[in-house]
Every structure is written in structure tokens, then in C-alpha cells.
PDB file of C-alpha atoms in Angstrom:
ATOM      1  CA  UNK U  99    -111.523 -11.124  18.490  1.00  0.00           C
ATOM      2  CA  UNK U 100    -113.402 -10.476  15.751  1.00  0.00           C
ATOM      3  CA  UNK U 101    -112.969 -11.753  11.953  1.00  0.00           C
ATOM      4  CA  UNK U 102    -112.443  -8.376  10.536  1.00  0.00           C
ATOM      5  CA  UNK U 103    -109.438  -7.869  13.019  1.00  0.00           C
ATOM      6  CA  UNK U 104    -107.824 -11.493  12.632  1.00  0.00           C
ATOM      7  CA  UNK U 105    -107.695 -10.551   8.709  1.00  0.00           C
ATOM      8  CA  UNK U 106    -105.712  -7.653   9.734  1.00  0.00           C
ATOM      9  CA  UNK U 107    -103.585  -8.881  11.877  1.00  0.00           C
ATOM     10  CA  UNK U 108    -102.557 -11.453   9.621  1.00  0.00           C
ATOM     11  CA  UNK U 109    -102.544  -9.112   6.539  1.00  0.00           C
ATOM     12  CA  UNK U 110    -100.451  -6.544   8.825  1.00  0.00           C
ATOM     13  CA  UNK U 111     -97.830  -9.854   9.587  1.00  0.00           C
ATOM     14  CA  UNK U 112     -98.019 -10.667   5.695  1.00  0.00           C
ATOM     15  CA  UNK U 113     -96.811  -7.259   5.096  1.00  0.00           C
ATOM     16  CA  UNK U 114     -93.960  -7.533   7.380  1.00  0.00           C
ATOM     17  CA  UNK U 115     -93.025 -10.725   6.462  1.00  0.00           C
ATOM     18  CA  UNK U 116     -93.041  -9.249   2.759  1.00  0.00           C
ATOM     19  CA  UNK U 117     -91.323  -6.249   3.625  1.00  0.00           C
ATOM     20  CA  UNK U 118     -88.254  -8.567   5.601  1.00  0.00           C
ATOM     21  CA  UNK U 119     -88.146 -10.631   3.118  1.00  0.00           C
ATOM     22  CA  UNK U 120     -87.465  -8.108   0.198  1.00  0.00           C
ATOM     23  CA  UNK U 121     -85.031  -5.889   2.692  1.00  0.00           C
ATOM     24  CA  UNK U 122     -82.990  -9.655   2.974  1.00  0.00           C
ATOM     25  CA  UNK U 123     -83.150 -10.258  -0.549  1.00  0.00           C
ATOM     26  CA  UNK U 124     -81.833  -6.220  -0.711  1.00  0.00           C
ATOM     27  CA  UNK U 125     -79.104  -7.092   1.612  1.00  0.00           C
ATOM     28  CA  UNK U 126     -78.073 -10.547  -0.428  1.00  0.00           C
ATOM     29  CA  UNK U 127     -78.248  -7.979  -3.445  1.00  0.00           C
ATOM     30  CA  UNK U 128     -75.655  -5.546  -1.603  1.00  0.00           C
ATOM     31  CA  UNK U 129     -73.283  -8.040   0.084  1.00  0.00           C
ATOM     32  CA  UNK U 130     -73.404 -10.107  -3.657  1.00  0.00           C
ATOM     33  CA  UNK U 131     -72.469  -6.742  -5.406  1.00  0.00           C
ATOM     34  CA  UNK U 132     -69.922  -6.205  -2.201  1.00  0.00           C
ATOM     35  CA  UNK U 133     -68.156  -9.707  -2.964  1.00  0.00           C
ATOM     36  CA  UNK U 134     -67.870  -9.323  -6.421  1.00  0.00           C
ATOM     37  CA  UNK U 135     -66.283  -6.191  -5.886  1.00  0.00           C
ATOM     38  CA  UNK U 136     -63.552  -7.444  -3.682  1.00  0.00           C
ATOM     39  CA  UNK U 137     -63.307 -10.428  -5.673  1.00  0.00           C
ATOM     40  CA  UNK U 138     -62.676  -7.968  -8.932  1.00  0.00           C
ATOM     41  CA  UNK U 139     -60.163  -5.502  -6.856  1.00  0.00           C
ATOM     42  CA  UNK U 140     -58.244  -8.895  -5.988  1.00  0.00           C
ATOM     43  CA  UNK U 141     -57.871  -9.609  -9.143  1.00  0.00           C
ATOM     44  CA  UNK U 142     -57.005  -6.863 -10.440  1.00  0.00           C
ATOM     45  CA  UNK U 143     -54.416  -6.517  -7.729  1.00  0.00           C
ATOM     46  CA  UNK U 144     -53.137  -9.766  -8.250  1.00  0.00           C
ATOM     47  CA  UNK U 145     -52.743  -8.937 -11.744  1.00  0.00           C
ATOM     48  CA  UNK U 146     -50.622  -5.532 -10.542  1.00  0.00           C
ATOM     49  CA  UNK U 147     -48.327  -7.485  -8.361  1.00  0.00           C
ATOM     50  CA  UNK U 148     -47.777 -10.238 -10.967  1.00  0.00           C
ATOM     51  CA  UNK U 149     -46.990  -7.655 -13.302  1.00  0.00           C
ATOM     52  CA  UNK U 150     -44.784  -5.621 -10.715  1.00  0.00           C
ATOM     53  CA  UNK U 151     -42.791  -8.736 -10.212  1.00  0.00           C
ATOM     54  CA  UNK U 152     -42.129  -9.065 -14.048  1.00  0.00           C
ATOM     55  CA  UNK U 153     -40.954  -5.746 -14.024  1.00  0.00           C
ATOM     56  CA  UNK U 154     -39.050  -5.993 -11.432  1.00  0.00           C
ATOM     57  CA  UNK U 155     -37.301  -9.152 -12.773  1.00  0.00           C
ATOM     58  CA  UNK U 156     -36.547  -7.312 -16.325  1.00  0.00           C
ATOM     59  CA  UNK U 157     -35.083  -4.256 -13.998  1.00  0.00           C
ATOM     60  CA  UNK U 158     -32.931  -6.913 -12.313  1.00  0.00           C
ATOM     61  CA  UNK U 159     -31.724  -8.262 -15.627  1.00  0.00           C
ATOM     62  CA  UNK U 160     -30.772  -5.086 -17.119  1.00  0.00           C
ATOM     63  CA  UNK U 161     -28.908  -3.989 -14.004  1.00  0.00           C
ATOM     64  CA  UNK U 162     -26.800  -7.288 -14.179  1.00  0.00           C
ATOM     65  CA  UNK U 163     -26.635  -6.654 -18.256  1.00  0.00           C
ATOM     66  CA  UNK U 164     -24.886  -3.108 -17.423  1.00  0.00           C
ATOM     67  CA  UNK U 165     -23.020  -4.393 -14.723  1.00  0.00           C
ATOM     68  CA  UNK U 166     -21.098  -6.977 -16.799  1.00  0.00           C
ATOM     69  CA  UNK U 167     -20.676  -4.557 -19.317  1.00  0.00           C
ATOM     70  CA  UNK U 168     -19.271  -1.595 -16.846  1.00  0.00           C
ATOM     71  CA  UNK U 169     -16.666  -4.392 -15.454  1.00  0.00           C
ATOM     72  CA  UNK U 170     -15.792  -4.894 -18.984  1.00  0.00           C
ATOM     73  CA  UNK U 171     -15.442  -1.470 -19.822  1.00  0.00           C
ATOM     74  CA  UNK U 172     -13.666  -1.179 -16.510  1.00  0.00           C
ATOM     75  CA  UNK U 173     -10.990  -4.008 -17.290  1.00  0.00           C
ATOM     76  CA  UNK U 174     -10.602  -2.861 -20.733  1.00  0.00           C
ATOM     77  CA  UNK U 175      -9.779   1.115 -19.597  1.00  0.00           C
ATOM     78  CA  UNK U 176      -7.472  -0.103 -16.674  1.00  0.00           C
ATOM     79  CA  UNK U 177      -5.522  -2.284 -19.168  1.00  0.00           C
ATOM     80  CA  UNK U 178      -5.864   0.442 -21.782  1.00  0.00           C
ATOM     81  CA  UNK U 179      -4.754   2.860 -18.768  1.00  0.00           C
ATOM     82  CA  UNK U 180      -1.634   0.805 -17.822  1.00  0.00           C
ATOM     83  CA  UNK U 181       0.034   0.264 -21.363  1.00  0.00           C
ATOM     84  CA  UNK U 182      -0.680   4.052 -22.337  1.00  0.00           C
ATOM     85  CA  UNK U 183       3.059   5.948 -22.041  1.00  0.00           C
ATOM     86  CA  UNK U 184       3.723   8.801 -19.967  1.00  0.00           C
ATOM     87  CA  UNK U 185       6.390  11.428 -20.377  1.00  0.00           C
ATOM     88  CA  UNK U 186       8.442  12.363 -17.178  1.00  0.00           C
ATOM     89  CA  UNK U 187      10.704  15.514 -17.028  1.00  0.00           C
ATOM     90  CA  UNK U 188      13.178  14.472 -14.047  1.00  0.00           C
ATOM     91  CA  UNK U 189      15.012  17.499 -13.483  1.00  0.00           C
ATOM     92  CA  UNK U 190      14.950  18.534 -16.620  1.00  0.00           C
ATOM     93  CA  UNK U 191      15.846  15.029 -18.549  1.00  0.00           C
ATOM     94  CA  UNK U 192      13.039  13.962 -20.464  1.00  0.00           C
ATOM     95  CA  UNK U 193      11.591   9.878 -20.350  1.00  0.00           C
ATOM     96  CA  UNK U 194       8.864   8.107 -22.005  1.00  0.00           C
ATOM     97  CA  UNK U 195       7.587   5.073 -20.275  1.00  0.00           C
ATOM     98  CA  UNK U 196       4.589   2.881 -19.943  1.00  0.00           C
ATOM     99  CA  UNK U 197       2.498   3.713 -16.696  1.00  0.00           C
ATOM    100  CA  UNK U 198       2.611  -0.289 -16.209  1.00  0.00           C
ATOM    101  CA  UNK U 199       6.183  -0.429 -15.624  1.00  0.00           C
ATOM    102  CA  UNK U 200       6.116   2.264 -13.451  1.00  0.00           C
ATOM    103  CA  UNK U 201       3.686   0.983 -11.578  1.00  0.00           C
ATOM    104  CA  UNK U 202       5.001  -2.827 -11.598  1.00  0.00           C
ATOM    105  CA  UNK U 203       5.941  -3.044  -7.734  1.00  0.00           C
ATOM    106  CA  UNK U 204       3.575  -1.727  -4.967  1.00  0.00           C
ATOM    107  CA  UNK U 205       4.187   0.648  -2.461  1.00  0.00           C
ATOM    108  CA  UNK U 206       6.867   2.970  -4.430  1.00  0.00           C
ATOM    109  CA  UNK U 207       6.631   6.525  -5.576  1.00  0.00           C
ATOM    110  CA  UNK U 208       5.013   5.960  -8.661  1.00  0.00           C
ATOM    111  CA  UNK U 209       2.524   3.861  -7.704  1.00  0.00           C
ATOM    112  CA  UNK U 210       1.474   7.164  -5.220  1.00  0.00           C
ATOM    113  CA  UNK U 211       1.905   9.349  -8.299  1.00  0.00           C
ATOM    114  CA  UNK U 212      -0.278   7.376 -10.694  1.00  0.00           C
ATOM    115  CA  UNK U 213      -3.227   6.558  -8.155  1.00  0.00           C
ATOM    116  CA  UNK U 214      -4.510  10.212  -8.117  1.00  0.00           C
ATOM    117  CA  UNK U 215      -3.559  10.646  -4.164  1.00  0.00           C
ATOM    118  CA  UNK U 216      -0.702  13.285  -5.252  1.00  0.00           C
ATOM    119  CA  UNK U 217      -1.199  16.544  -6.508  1.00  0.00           C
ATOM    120  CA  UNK U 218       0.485  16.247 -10.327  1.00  0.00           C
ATOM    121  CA  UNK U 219       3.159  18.981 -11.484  1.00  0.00           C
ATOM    122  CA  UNK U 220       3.099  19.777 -14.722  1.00  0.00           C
ATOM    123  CA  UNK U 221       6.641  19.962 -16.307  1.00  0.00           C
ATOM    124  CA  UNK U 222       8.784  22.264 -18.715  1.00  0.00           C
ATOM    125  CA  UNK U 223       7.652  20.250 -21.963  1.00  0.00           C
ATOM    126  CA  UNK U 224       3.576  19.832 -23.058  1.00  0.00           C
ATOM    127  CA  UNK U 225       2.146  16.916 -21.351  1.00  0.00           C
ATOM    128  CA  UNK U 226       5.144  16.032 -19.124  1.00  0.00           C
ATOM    129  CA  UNK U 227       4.731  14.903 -15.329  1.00  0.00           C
ATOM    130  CA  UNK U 228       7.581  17.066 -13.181  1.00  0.00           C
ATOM    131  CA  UNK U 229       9.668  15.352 -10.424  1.00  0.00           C
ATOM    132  CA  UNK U 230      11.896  17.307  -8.845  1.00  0.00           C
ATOM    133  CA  UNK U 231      15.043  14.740  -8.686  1.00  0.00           C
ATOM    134  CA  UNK U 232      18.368  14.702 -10.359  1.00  0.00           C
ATOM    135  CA  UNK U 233      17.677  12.669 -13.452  1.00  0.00           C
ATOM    136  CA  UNK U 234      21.271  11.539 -14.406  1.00  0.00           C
ATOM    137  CA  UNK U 235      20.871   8.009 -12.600  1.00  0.00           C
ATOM    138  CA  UNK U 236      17.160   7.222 -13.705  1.00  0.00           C
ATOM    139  CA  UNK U 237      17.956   5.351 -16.574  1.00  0.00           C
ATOM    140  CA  UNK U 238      18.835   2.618 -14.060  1.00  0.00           C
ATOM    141  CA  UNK U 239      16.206   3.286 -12.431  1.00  0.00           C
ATOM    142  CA  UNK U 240      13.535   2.361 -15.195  1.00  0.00           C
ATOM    143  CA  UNK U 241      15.718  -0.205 -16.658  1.00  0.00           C
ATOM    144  CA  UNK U 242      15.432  -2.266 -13.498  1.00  0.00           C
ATOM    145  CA  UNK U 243      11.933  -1.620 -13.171  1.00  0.00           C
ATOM    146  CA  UNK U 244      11.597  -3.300 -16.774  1.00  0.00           C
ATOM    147  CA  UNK U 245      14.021  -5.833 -16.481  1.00  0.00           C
ATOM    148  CA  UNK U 246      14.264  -6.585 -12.872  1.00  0.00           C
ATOM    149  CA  UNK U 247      17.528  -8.066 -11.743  1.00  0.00           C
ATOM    150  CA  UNK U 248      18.310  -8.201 -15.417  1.00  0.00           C
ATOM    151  CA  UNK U 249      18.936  -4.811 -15.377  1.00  0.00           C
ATOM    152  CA  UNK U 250      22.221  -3.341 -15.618  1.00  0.00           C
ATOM    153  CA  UNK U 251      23.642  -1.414 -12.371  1.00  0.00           C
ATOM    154  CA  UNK U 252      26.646   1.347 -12.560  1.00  0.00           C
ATOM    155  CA  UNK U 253      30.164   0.583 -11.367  1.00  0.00           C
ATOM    156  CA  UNK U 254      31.040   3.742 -10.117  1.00  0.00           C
ATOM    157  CA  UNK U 255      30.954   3.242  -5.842  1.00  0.00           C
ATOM    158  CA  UNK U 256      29.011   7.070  -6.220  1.00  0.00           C
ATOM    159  CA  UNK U 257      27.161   6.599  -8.839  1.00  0.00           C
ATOM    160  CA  UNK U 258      25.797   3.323  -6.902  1.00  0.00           C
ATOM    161  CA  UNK U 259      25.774   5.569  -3.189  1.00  0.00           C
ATOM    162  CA  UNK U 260      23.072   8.250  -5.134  1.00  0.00           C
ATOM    163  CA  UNK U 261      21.438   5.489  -6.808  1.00  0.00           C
ATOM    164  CA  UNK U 262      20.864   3.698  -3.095  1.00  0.00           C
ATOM    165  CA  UNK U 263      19.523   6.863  -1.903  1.00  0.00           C
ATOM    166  CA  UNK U 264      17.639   7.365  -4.909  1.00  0.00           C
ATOM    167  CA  UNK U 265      15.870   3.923  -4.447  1.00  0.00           C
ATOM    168  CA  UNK U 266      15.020   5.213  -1.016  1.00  0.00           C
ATOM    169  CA  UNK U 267      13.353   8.033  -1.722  1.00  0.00           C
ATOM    170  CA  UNK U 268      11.239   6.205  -4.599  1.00  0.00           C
ATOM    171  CA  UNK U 269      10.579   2.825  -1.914  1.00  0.00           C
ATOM    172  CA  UNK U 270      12.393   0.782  -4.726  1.00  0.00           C
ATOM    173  CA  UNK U 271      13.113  -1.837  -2.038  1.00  0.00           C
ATOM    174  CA  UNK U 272      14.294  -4.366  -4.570  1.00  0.00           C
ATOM    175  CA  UNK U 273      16.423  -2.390  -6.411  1.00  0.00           C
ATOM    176  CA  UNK U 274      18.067  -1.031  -3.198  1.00  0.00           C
ATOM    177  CA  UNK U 275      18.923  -4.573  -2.123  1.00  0.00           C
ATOM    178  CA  UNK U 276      20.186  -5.500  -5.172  1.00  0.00           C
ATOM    179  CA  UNK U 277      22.430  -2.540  -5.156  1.00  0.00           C
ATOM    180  CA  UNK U 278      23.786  -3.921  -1.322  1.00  0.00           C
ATOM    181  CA  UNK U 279      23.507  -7.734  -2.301  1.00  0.00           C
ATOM    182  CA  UNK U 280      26.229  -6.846  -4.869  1.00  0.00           C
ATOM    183  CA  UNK U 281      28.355  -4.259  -3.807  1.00  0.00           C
ATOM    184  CA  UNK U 282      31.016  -6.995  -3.461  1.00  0.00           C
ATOM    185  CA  UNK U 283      30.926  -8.040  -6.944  1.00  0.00           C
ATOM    186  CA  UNK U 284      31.937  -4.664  -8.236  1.00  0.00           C
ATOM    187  CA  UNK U 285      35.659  -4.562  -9.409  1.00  0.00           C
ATOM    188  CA  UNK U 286      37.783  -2.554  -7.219  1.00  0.00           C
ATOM    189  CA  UNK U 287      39.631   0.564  -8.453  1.00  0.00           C
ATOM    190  CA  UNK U 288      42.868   1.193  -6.969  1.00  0.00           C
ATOM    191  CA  UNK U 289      43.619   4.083  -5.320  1.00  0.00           C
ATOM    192  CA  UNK U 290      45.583   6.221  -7.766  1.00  0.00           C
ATOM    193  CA  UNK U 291      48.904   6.327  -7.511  1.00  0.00           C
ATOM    194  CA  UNK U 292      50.430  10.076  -6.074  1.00  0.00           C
ATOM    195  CA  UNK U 293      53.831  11.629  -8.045  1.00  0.00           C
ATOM    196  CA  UNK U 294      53.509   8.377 -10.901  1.00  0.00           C
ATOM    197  CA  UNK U 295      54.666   8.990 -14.137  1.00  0.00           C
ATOM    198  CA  UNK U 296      52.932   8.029 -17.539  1.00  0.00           C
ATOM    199  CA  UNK U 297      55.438   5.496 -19.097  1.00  0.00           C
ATOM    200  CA  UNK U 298      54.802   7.697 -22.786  1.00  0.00           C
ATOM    201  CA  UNK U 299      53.868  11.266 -21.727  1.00  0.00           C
ATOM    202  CA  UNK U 300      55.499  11.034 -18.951  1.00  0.00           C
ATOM    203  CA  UNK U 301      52.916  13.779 -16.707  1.00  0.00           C
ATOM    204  CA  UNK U 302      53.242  14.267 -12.884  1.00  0.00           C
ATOM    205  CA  UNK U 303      49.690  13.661 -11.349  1.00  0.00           C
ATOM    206  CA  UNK U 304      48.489  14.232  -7.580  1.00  0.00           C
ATOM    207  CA  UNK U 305      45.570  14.150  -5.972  1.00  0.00           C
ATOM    208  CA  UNK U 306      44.410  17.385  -7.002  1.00  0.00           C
ATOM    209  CA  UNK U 307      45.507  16.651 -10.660  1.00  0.00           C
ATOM    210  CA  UNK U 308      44.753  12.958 -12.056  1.00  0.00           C
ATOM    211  CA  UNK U 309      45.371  12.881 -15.821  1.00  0.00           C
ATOM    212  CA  UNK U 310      43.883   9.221 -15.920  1.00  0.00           C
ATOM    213  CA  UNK U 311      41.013   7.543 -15.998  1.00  0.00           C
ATOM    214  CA  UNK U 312      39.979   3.613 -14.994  1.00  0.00           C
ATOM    215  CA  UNK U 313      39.087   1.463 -17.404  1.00  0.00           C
ATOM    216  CA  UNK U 314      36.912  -1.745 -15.502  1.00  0.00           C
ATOM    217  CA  UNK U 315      37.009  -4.271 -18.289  1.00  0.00           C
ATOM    218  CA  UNK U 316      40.819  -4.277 -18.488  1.00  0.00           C
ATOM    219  CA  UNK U 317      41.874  -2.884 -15.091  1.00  0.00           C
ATOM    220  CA  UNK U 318      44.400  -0.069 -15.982  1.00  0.00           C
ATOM    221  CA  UNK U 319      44.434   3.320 -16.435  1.00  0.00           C
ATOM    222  CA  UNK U 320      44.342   5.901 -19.351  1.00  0.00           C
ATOM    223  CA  UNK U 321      46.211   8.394 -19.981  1.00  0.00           C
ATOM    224  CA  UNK U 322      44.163  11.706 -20.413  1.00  0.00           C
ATOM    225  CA  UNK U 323      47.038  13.356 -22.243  1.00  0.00           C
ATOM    226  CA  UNK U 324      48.246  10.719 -24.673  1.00  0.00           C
ATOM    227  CA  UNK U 325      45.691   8.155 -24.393  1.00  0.00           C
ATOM    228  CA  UNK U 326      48.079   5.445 -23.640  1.00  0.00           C
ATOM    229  CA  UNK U 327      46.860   2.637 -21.731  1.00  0.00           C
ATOM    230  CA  UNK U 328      48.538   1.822 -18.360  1.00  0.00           C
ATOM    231  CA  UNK U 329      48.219  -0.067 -15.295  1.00  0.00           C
ATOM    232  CA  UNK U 330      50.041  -0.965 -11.661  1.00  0.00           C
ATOM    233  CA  UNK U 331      51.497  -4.559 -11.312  1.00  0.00           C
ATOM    234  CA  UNK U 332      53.457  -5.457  -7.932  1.00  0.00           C
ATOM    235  CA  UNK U 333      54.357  -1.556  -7.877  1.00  0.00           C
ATOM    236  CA  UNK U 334      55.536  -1.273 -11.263  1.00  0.00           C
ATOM    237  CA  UNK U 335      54.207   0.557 -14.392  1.00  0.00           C
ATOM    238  CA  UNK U 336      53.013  -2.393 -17.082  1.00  0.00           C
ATOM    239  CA  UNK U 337      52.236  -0.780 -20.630  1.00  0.00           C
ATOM    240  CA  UNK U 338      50.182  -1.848 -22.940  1.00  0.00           C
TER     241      UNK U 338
END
């Protein structure tokens, strides 16, 4: 081989070796500008999620902020609810009661009333709730549902038969035993007396035609006529 072609050979190797070398230095360049780039997109999604999670954290803390403050709210309007006084027209009588004693035993007709299950009638007077009942024996019936066994119960043996049927129909269980725990304790009216004479007016009753009425506290009988007061002791007339 000749000297002329050695010198090119190793010129022409230079050259490659020059031209692999800068293409490696190109690629260093490349993957170097490839690193930093991931390197800066890590970062800066690091940064993201950190402040994702501090978002996140505030939303959390608002949400159990509101929450306290709706079951606040919510204790406050059910108590606010409860003491607020509703007007009943029961067959035409007219009551004003809290919603909290109506509602102070479970299970009964009001409680069905007031829980929005039941379709509300409106009644004769503005802002009155309707219920179709009799309403001559419910001032016993909210009396014991404010004062419990407290409560005073009527002597009359019909008055105390509708009021029994009454508590039925409203699932007043406690106010219907009451009524059967003490039927006994009642005082017991005698049967009137047929063709007996008042001992001042002297007037002829029957059956169809009692001038007299019982009196419980002292046992006897009035006189509708006179008003005299009378009563039956071992079958003879005592007057007082």
C-alpha cells in the first residue's frame, strides 16, 4: 500500500471517528434535554398533585363546616317545628295545640298526620287542619296527651264507651287502658227509680220521663223541676 493511500485511510477513519463522536455528543445533548424535561414535567406534576390534595383537604373542611351547620339548622327547625301550635277543627269544634303534644306518643293518628304521609284537609276556619270526628270528647283527649295519667277522665259510662272507641281510632293505646284499668273506680249510678215521687214537687217520672239528674260528688239526685236535692237510702226517699 502506498503512503498516499495509508494517509487516506486513516484521514477517512479520523473523519468517522469525528463524525461518531459529535453524533454521541448530539445524542448526550438530546437524551440531557429529554431528562430535564421529564425531570421538569415531574415537578411540575408533583407540584399539581400537592396542590390538588390541598384543595381537596379545604373542600373536605368546608363540607364538614356546612354539615355541622345543616344539623344545627336541622335541630333548631325540628324543635322550632314541634313547639309551633296548630289549630284543629274536629267536627266543627275548634283547638289550638302544640304539634309536640300531639305528637308525644308514637304510632297514633297524629303522629301519621304531622309526618307528611297523609294528605292534609283544610278546615272551615283559615289555617285549620280538618278531622272528620265528633269533637265533644277531645278535650280529654288532649288533656291526657299533656298530662298523661294526670289527666282527668269523664264519669259518664258513655261518655267513657265513645271515648274508648275514640282512643281506638287515634292508636291512643295508653289512654285506652287507662280508660279499662279504671272503669271500676268510677262511682256507680243507680238505676233510677220508676213511678218515685220528688219528696217537694212531688212529679211522677218513668223511664221515658226522668225529671232528675245524678249528682257524683254527693250521690243523689236533682230534681229538674224544683231543684231539690234527693237521694235513695235502703228504699226510702232521704232529703236534703
Amino acid at each position: 500500500m502506498s503512503r498516499n493511500s495509508t494517509l487516506e485511510a486513516s484521514s477517512s477513519a479520523s473523519d468517522a471517528l469525528s463524525s461518531i463522536k459529535t453524533h454521541t455528543q448530539s445524542l448526550q445533548q438530546s437524551s440531557n434535554t429529554i431528562t430535564d424535561t421529564i425531570t421538569a414535567f415531574q415537578t411540575e406534576l408533583l407540584s399539581m398533585y400537592k396542590s390538588q390534595l390541598a384543595l381537596l383537604e379545604q373542600t373536605r373542611s368546608l363540607l364538614r363546616f356546612h354539615s355541622a351547620q345543616l344539623a344545627a339548622n336541622d335541630g333548631t327547625a325540628e324543635e322550632k317545628y314541634k313547639s309551633s301550635m296548630v289549630k284543629l277543627d274536629v267536627g266543627g269544634k275548634m283547638f289550638h295545640i302544640s304539634i309536640d303534644t300531639l305528637l308525644r306518643q308514637e304510632g297514633t293518628f297524629f303522629d301519621g298526620l304531622f309526618s307528611g304521609r297523609w294528605a292534609v284537609k283544610p278546615g272551615v276556619a283559615e289555617d285549620a287542619i280538618f278531622i272528620d270526628r265528633d269533637g265533644e270528647l277531645y278535650p280529654y283527649i288532649f288533656n291526657f296527651l299533656r298530662d298523661g295519667d294526670a289527666a282527668a277522665l269523664p264519669q259518664s259510662t258513655t261518655q267513657r264507651a265513645q271515648l274508648v272507641q275514640e282512643a281506638e281510632y287515634l292508636g291512643l293505646e295508653k289512654l285506652k287502658q287507662k280508660l279499662l284499668d279504671t272503669a271500676g273506680d268510677r262511682p256507680q249510678i243507680p238505676a233510677h227509680p220508676n213511678n218515685i215521687q220528688c219528696p217537694k214537687c212531688n212529679p211522677t217520672t218513668s223511664n221515658n220521663n226522668i225529671l232528675a239528674t245524678w249528682n257524683a260528688e254527693q250521690k243523689g239526685y236533682c230534681c229538674l223541676k224544683c231543684m231539690g236535692f234527693w237521694y235513695l237510702k235502703t228504699g226510702s226517699i232521704q232529703v236534703k
